[in-house]
């Protein structure tokens, strides 16, 4: 009889532990959804001009736009850590943040050109690398897209 009683108690402990873990998992999913919604609700300021070609627009992007995109990327990454359902959203925001950063960096570099060229050979290589990275990011913006992933929230 005592053996039977111990088995019942162990069974109760196992069921209680499993229930607690399930409840925690549900809480994580709810928190992840909340973070994903917050990431998608981040408001992005308009930047006057093209950050790729306009110095003032690049400064606005650095001061106002990029920090907001990075905030959304951080929130979506937190959501993805809690629930991998949000990994595509995190990937999309990270790509957008990287694209904004690479665009401003390449624009800054191209502002140093003299008569259509660079005075330093390393700048030619850096330009080529940044341009290739920017093109790859632009081509991958829809895989997954921020807009598409935010519709899921």
PDB file of N, CA and C in Angstrom, residues 74-144:
ATOM      1  N   UNK A  74      15.507  44.867 -31.851  1.00  0.00           N
ATOM      2  CA  UNK A  74      15.744  44.322 -30.508  1.00  0.00           C
ATOM      3  C   UNK A  74      14.490  43.663 -29.945  1.00  0.00           C
ATOM      4  N   UNK A  75      13.360  44.329 -30.086  1.00  0.00           N
ATOM      5  CA  UNK A  75      12.100  43.773 -29.565  1.00  0.00           C
ATOM      6  C   UNK A  75      11.747  42.467 -30.287  1.00  0.00           C
ATOM      7  N   UNK A  76      11.928  42.459 -31.608  1.00  0.00           N
ATOM      8  CA  UNK A  76      11.600  41.247 -32.355  1.00  0.00           C
ATOM      9  C   UNK A  76      12.575  40.115 -32.025  1.00  0.00           C
ATOM     10  N   UNK A  77      13.832  40.456 -31.747  1.00  0.00           N
ATOM     11  CA  UNK A  77      14.803  39.430 -31.342  1.00  0.00           C
ATOM     12  C   UNK A  77      14.431  38.846 -29.979  1.00  0.00           C
ATOM     13  N   UNK A  78      13.967  39.703 -29.066  1.00  0.00           N
ATOM     14  CA  UNK A  78      13.505  39.214 -27.760  1.00  0.00           C
ATOM     15  C   UNK A  78      12.311  38.279 -27.942  1.00  0.00           C
ATOM     16  N   UNK A  79      11.404  38.663 -28.830  1.00  0.00           N
ATOM     17  CA  UNK A  79      10.235  37.819 -29.107  1.00  0.00           C
ATOM     18  C   UNK A  79      10.680  36.468 -29.667  1.00  0.00           C
ATOM     19  N   UNK A  80      11.644  36.488 -30.570  1.00  0.00           N
ATOM     20  CA  UNK A  80      12.120  35.242 -31.186  1.00  0.00           C
ATOM     21  C   UNK A  80      12.818  34.338 -30.172  1.00  0.00           C
ATOM     22  N   UNK A  81      13.492  34.942 -29.190  1.00  0.00           N
ATOM     23  CA  UNK A  81      14.127  34.118 -28.152  1.00  0.00           C
ATOM     24  C   UNK A  81      13.076  33.411 -27.286  1.00  0.00           C
ATOM     25  N   UNK A  82      11.931  34.046 -27.104  1.00  0.00           N
ATOM     26  CA  UNK A  82      10.859  33.437 -26.306  1.00  0.00           C
ATOM     27  C   UNK A  82      10.025  32.447 -27.104  1.00  0.00           C
ATOM     28  N   UNK A  83       9.875  32.721 -28.392  1.00  0.00           N
ATOM     29  CA  UNK A  83       9.033  31.880 -29.248  1.00  0.00           C
ATOM     30  C   UNK A  83       9.577  31.965 -30.666  1.00  0.00           C
ATOM     31  N   UNK A  84      10.114  30.856 -31.169  1.00  0.00           N
ATOM     32  CA  UNK A  84      10.773  30.892 -32.477  1.00  0.00           C
ATOM     33  C   UNK A  84       9.834  31.206 -33.640  1.00  0.00           C
ATOM     34  N   UNK A  85       8.545  31.295 -33.363  1.00  0.00           N
ATOM     35  CA  UNK A  85       7.592  31.732 -34.388  1.00  0.00           C
ATOM     36  C   UNK A  85       7.980  33.105 -34.925  1.00  0.00           C
ATOM     37  N   UNK A  86       8.611  33.921 -34.089  1.00  0.00           N
ATOM     38  CA  UNK A  86       8.928  35.306 -34.450  1.00  0.00           C
ATOM     39  C   UNK A  86      10.323  35.465 -35.043  1.00  0.00           C
ATOM     40  N   UNK A  87      11.020  34.365 -35.316  1.00  0.00           N
ATOM     41  CA  UNK A  87      12.357  34.459 -35.917  1.00  0.00           C
ATOM     42  C   UNK A  87      12.336  35.160 -37.281  1.00  0.00           C
ATOM     43  N   UNK A  88      11.381  34.866 -38.168  1.00  0.00           N
ATOM     44  CA  UNK A  88      11.352  35.593 -39.451  1.00  0.00           C
ATOM     45  C   UNK A  88      11.170  37.109 -39.264  1.00  0.00           C
ATOM     46  N   UNK A  89      10.387  37.516 -38.272  1.00  0.00           N
ATOM     47  CA  UNK A  89      10.213  38.941 -37.987  1.00  0.00           C
ATOM     48  C   UNK A  89      11.538  39.538 -37.538  1.00  0.00           C
ATOM     49  N   UNK A  90      12.238  38.869 -36.657  1.00  0.00           N
ATOM     50  CA  UNK A  90      13.543  39.350 -36.190  1.00  0.00           C
ATOM     51  C   UNK A  90      14.529  39.450 -37.353  1.00  0.00           C
ATOM     52  N   UNK A  91      14.518  38.457 -38.217  1.00  0.00           N
ATOM     53  CA  UNK A  91      15.398  38.472 -39.388  1.00  0.00           C
ATOM     54  C   UNK A  91      15.080  39.663 -40.284  1.00  0.00           C
ATOM     55  N   UNK A  92      13.809  39.917 -40.505  1.00  0.00           N
ATOM     56  CA  UNK A  92      13.405  41.037 -41.367  1.00  0.00           C
ATOM     57  C   UNK A  92      13.835  42.374 -40.783  1.00  0.00           C
ATOM     58  N   UNK A  93      13.611  42.565 -39.492  1.00  0.00           N
ATOM     59  CA  UNK A  93      14.017  43.833 -38.869  1.00  0.00           C
ATOM     60  C   UNK A  93      15.535  43.983 -38.848  1.00  0.00           C
ATOM     61  N   UNK A  94      16.250  42.894 -38.607  1.00  0.00           N
ATOM     62  CA  UNK A  94      17.712  42.971 -38.612  1.00  0.00           C
ATOM     63  C   UNK A  94      18.239  43.339 -39.993  1.00  0.00           C
ATOM     64  N   UNK A  95      17.634  42.780 -41.037  1.00  0.00           N
ATOM     65  CA  UNK A  95      18.030  43.152 -42.405  1.00  0.00           C
ATOM     66  C   UNK A  95      17.763  44.624 -42.677  1.00  0.00           C
ATOM     67  N   UNK A  96      16.615  45.106 -42.242  1.00  0.00           N
ATOM     68  CA  UNK A  96      16.273  46.520 -42.461  1.00  0.00           C
ATOM     69  C   UNK A  96      17.260  47.426 -41.726  1.00  0.00           C
ATOM     70  N   UNK A  97      17.608  47.077 -40.495  1.00  0.00           N
ATOM     71  CA  UNK A  97      18.570  47.873 -39.734  1.00  0.00           C
ATOM     72  C   UNK A  97      19.939  47.842 -40.396  1.00  0.00           C
ATOM     73  N   UNK A  98      20.345  46.670 -40.842  1.00  0.00           N
ATOM     74  CA  UNK A  98      21.645  46.559 -41.509  1.00  0.00           C
ATOM     75  C   UNK A  98      21.656  47.334 -42.819  1.00  0.00           C
ATOM     76  N   UNK A  99      20.569  47.280 -43.572  1.00  0.00           N
ATOM     77  CA  UNK A  99      20.496  48.025 -44.830  1.00  0.00           C
ATOM     78  C   UNK A  99      20.624  49.523 -44.583  1.00  0.00           C
ATOM     79  N   UNK A 100      19.932  50.029 -43.585  1.00  0.00           N
ATOM     80  CA  UNK A 100      20.014  51.461 -43.271  1.00  0.00           C
ATOM     81  C   UNK A 100      21.439  51.836 -42.880  1.00  0.00           C
ATOM     82  N   UNK A 101      22.070  51.006 -42.087  1.00  0.00           N
ATOM     83  CA  UNK A 101      23.436  51.272 -41.641  1.00  0.00           C
ATOM     84  C   UNK A 101      24.437  51.217 -42.804  1.00  0.00           C
ATOM     85  N   UNK A 102      24.329  50.186 -43.631  1.00  0.00           N
ATOM     86  CA  UNK A 102      25.233  50.039 -44.775  1.00  0.00           C
ATOM     87  C   UNK A 102      25.032  51.188 -45.765  1.00  0.00           C
ATOM     88  N   UNK A 103      23.795  51.593 -45.964  1.00  0.00           N
ATOM     89  CA  UNK A 103      23.505  52.696 -46.888  1.00  0.00           C
ATOM     90  C   UNK A 103      24.154  53.986 -46.410  1.00  0.00           C
ATOM     91  N   UNK A 104      24.038  54.286 -45.134  1.00  0.00           N
ATOM     92  CA  UNK A 104      24.651  55.519 -44.626  1.00  0.00           C
ATOM     93  C   UNK A 104      26.175  55.427 -44.682  1.00  0.00           C
ATOM     94  N   UNK A 105      26.725  54.266 -44.363  1.00  0.00           N
ATOM     95  CA  UNK A 105      28.184  54.098 -44.408  1.00  0.00           C
ATOM     96  C   UNK A 105      28.709  54.243 -45.838  1.00  0.00           C
ATOM     97  N   UNK A 106      28.014  53.637 -46.788  1.00  0.00           N
ATOM     98  CA  UNK A 106      28.439  53.749 -48.185  1.00  0.00           C
ATOM     99  C   UNK A 106      28.293  55.185 -48.686  1.00  0.00           C
ATOM    100  N   UNK A 107      27.215  55.851 -48.303  1.00  0.00           N
ATOM    101  CA  UNK A 107      27.045  57.253 -48.677  1.00  0.00           C
ATOM    102  C   UNK A 107      28.156  58.129 -48.127  1.00  0.00           C
ATOM    103  N   UNK A 108      28.529  57.892 -46.861  1.00  0.00           N
ATOM    104  CA  UNK A 108      29.640  58.638 -46.260  1.00  0.00           C
ATOM    105  C   UNK A 108      30.936  58.393 -47.025  1.00  0.00           C
ATOM    106  N   UNK A 109      31.181  57.143 -47.351  1.00  0.00           N
ATOM    107  CA  UNK A 109      32.397  56.796 -48.084  1.00  0.00           C
ATOM    108  C   UNK A 109      32.420  57.464 -49.453  1.00  0.00           C
ATOM    109  N   UNK A 110      31.307  57.432 -50.143  1.00  0.00           N
ATOM    110  CA  UNK A 110      31.261  58.030 -51.484  1.00  0.00           C
ATOM    111  C   UNK A 110      31.387  59.542 -51.455  1.00  0.00           C
ATOM    112  N   UNK A 111      31.053  60.149 -50.331  1.00  0.00           N
ATOM    113  CA  UNK A 111      31.270  61.592 -50.191  1.00  0.00           C
ATOM    114  C   UNK A 111      32.749  61.952 -50.165  1.00  0.00           C
ATOM    115  N   UNK A 112      33.616  60.968 -49.902  1.00  0.00           N
ATOM    116  CA  UNK A 112      35.059  61.236 -49.856  1.00  0.00           C
ATOM    117  C   UNK A 112      35.717  61.111 -51.218  1.00  0.00           C
ATOM    118  N   UNK A 113      34.950  60.741 -52.240  1.00  0.00           N
ATOM    119  CA  UNK A 113      35.518  60.609 -53.581  1.00  0.00           C
ATOM    120  C   UNK A 113      35.988  61.970 -54.100  1.00  0.00           C
ATOM    121  N   UNK A 114      37.084  61.924 -54.810  1.00  0.00           N
ATOM    122  CA  UNK A 114      37.620  63.122 -55.447  1.00  0.00           C
ATOM    123  C   UNK A 114      37.646  62.864 -56.952  1.00  0.00           C
ATOM    124  N   UNK A 115      36.962  63.704 -57.692  1.00  0.00           N
ATOM    125  CA  UNK A 115      36.888  63.556 -59.157  1.00  0.00           C
ATOM    126  C   UNK A 115      36.421  62.161 -59.570  1.00  0.00           C
ATOM    127  N   UNK A 116      35.438  61.643 -58.867  1.00  0.00           N
ATOM    128  CA  UNK A 116      34.855  60.357 -59.228  1.00  0.00           C
ATOM    129  C   UNK A 116      35.649  59.150 -58.782  1.00  0.00           C
ATOM    130  N   UNK A 117      36.702  59.343 -57.997  1.00  0.00           N
ATOM    131  CA  UNK A 117      37.502  58.213 -57.535  1.00  0.00           C
ATOM    132  C   UNK A 117      37.956  58.402 -56.102  1.00  0.00           C
ATOM    133  N   UNK A 118      38.603  57.388 -55.577  1.00  0.00           N
ATOM    134  CA  UNK A 118      39.096  57.435 -54.203  1.00  0.00           C
ATOM    135  C   UNK A 118      40.601  57.650 -54.213  1.00  0.00           C
ATOM    136  N   UNK A 119      41.071  58.373 -53.208  1.00  0.00           N
ATOM    137  CA  UNK A 119      42.513  58.608 -53.093  1.00  0.00           C
ATOM    138  C   UNK A 119      43.214  57.424 -52.432  1.00  0.00           C
ATOM    139  N   UNK A 120      42.484  56.635 -51.676  1.00  0.00           N
ATOM    140  CA  UNK A 120      43.046  55.469 -50.989  1.00  0.00           C
ATOM    141  C   UNK A 120      42.557  54.183 -51.658  1.00  0.00           C
ATOM    142  N   UNK A 121      43.470  53.280 -52.028  1.00  0.00           N
ATOM    143  CA  UNK A 121      43.057  52.011 -52.648  1.00  0.00           C
ATOM    144  C   UNK A 121      42.115  51.181 -51.759  1.00  0.00           C
ATOM    145  N   UNK A 122      42.295  51.251 -50.454  1.00  0.00           N
ATOM    146  CA  UNK A 122      41.436  50.481 -49.544  1.00  0.00           C
ATOM    147  C   UNK A 122      39.985  50.958 -49.637  1.00  0.00           C
ATOM    148  N   UNK A 123      39.791  52.236 -49.955  1.00  0.00           N
ATOM    149  CA  UNK A 123      38.436  52.763 -50.073  1.00  0.00           C
ATOM    150  C   UNK A 123      37.705  52.169 -51.276  1.00  0.00           C
ATOM    151  N   UNK A 124      38.442  51.851 -52.331  1.00  0.00           N
ATOM    152  CA  UNK A 124      37.838  51.218 -53.510  1.00  0.00           C
ATOM    153  C   UNK A 124      37.286  49.848 -53.118  1.00  0.00           C
ATOM    154  N   UNK A 125      38.086  49.091 -52.391  1.00  0.00           N
ATOM    155  CA  UNK A 125      37.652  47.765 -51.931  1.00  0.00           C
ATOM    156  C   UNK A 125      36.470  47.874 -50.973  1.00  0.00           C
ATOM    157  N   UNK A 126      36.547  48.819 -50.053  1.00  0.00           N
ATOM    158  CA  UNK A 126      35.466  48.999 -49.085  1.00  0.00           C
ATOM    159  C   UNK A 126      34.172  49.376 -49.789  1.00  0.00           C
ATOM    160  N   UNK A 127      34.267  50.264 -50.791  1.00  0.00           N
ATOM    161  CA  UNK A 127      33.097  50.669 -51.576  1.00  0.00           C
ATOM    162  C   UNK A 127      32.470  49.449 -52.237  1.00  0.00           C
ATOM    163  N   UNK A 128      33.307  48.629 -52.841  1.00  0.00           N
ATOM    164  CA  UNK A 128      32.827  47.439 -53.533  1.00  0.00           C
ATOM    165  C   UNK A 128      32.135  46.478 -52.562  1.00  0.00           C
ATOM    166  N   UNK A 129      32.727  46.281 -51.395  1.00  0.00           N
ATOM    167  CA  UNK A 129      32.145  45.386 -50.393  1.00  0.00           C
ATOM    168  C   UNK A 129      30.809  45.920 -49.881  1.00  0.00           C
ATOM    169  N   UNK A 130      30.776  47.209 -49.556  1.00  0.00           N
ATOM    170  CA  UNK A 130      29.539  47.810 -49.049  1.00  0.00           C
ATOM    171  C   UNK A 130      28.443  47.794 -50.111  1.00  0.00           C
ATOM    172  N   UNK A 131      28.817  48.098 -51.351  1.00  0.00           N
ATOM    173  CA  UNK A 131      27.830  48.107 -52.430  1.00  0.00           C
ATOM    174  C   UNK A 131      27.255  46.708 -52.661  1.00  0.00           C
ATOM    175  N   UNK A 132      28.111  45.695 -52.617  1.00  0.00           N
ATOM    176  CA  UNK A 132      27.647  44.319 -52.793  1.00  0.00           C
ATOM    177  C   UNK A 132      26.725  43.914 -51.636  1.00  0.00           C
ATOM    178  N   UNK A 133      27.104  44.300 -50.422  1.00  0.00           N
ATOM    179  CA  UNK A 133      26.279  43.971 -49.255  1.00  0.00           C
ATOM    180  C   UNK A 133      24.930  44.670 -49.335  1.00  0.00           C
ATOM    181  N   UNK A 134      24.950  45.949 -49.731  1.00  0.00           N
ATOM    182  CA  UNK A 134      23.713  46.726 -49.848  1.00  0.00           C
ATOM    183  C   UNK A 134      22.788  46.098 -50.897  1.00  0.00           C
ATOM    184  N   UNK A 135      23.344  45.730 -52.038  1.00  0.00           N
ATOM    185  CA  UNK A 135      22.550  45.109 -53.097  1.00  0.00           C
ATOM    186  C   UNK A 135      21.940  43.795 -52.620  1.00  0.00           C
ATOM    187  N   UNK A 136      22.732  42.982 -51.918  1.00  0.00           N
ATOM    188  CA  UNK A 136      22.229  41.707 -51.400  1.00  0.00           C
ATOM    189  C   UNK A 136      21.093  41.948 -50.396  1.00  0.00           C
ATOM    190  N   UNK A 137      21.252  42.941 -49.543  1.00  0.00           N
ATOM    191  CA  UNK A 137      20.204  43.250 -48.560  1.00  0.00           C
ATOM    192  C   UNK A 137      18.930  43.738 -49.248  1.00  0.00           C
ATOM    193  N   UNK A 138      19.078  44.593 -50.248  1.00  0.00           N
ATOM    194  CA  UNK A 138      17.913  45.087 -50.985  1.00  0.00           C
ATOM    195  C   UNK A 138      17.190  43.924 -51.650  1.00  0.00           C
ATOM    196  N   UNK A 139      17.941  43.026 -52.264  1.00  0.00           N
ATOM    197  CA  UNK A 139      17.330  41.876 -52.942  1.00  0.00           C
ATOM    198  C   UNK A 139      16.662  40.907 -51.973  1.00  0.00           C
ATOM    199  N   UNK A 140      17.083  40.909 -50.714  1.00  0.00           N
ATOM    200  CA  UNK A 140      16.514  39.983 -49.742  1.00  0.00           C
ATOM    201  C   UNK A 140      15.483  40.598 -48.814  1.00  0.00           C
ATOM    202  N   UNK A 141      15.084  41.833 -49.062  1.00  0.00           N
ATOM    203  CA  UNK A 141      14.146  42.500 -48.155  1.00  0.00           C
ATOM    204  C   UNK A 141      12.794  41.814 -48.063  1.00  0.00           C
ATOM    205  N   UNK A 142      12.401  41.107 -49.087  1.00  0.00           N
ATOM    206  CA  UNK A 142      11.093  40.451 -49.071  1.00  0.00           C
ATOM    207  C   UNK A 142      11.154  39.011 -48.581  1.00  0.00           C
ATOM    208  N   UNK A 143      12.290  38.578 -48.076  1.00  0.00           N
ATOM    209  CA  UNK A 143      12.450  37.178 -47.664  1.00  0.00           C
ATOM    210  C   UNK A 143      12.949  37.088 -46.240  1.00  0.00           C
ATOM    211  N   UNK A 144      12.256  37.176 -45.244  1.00  0.00           N
ATOM    212  CA  UNK A 144      10.868  37.604 -45.084  1.00  0.00           C
ATOM    213  C   UNK A 144      10.795  39.136 -45.015  1.00  0.00           C
TER     214      UNK A 144
END
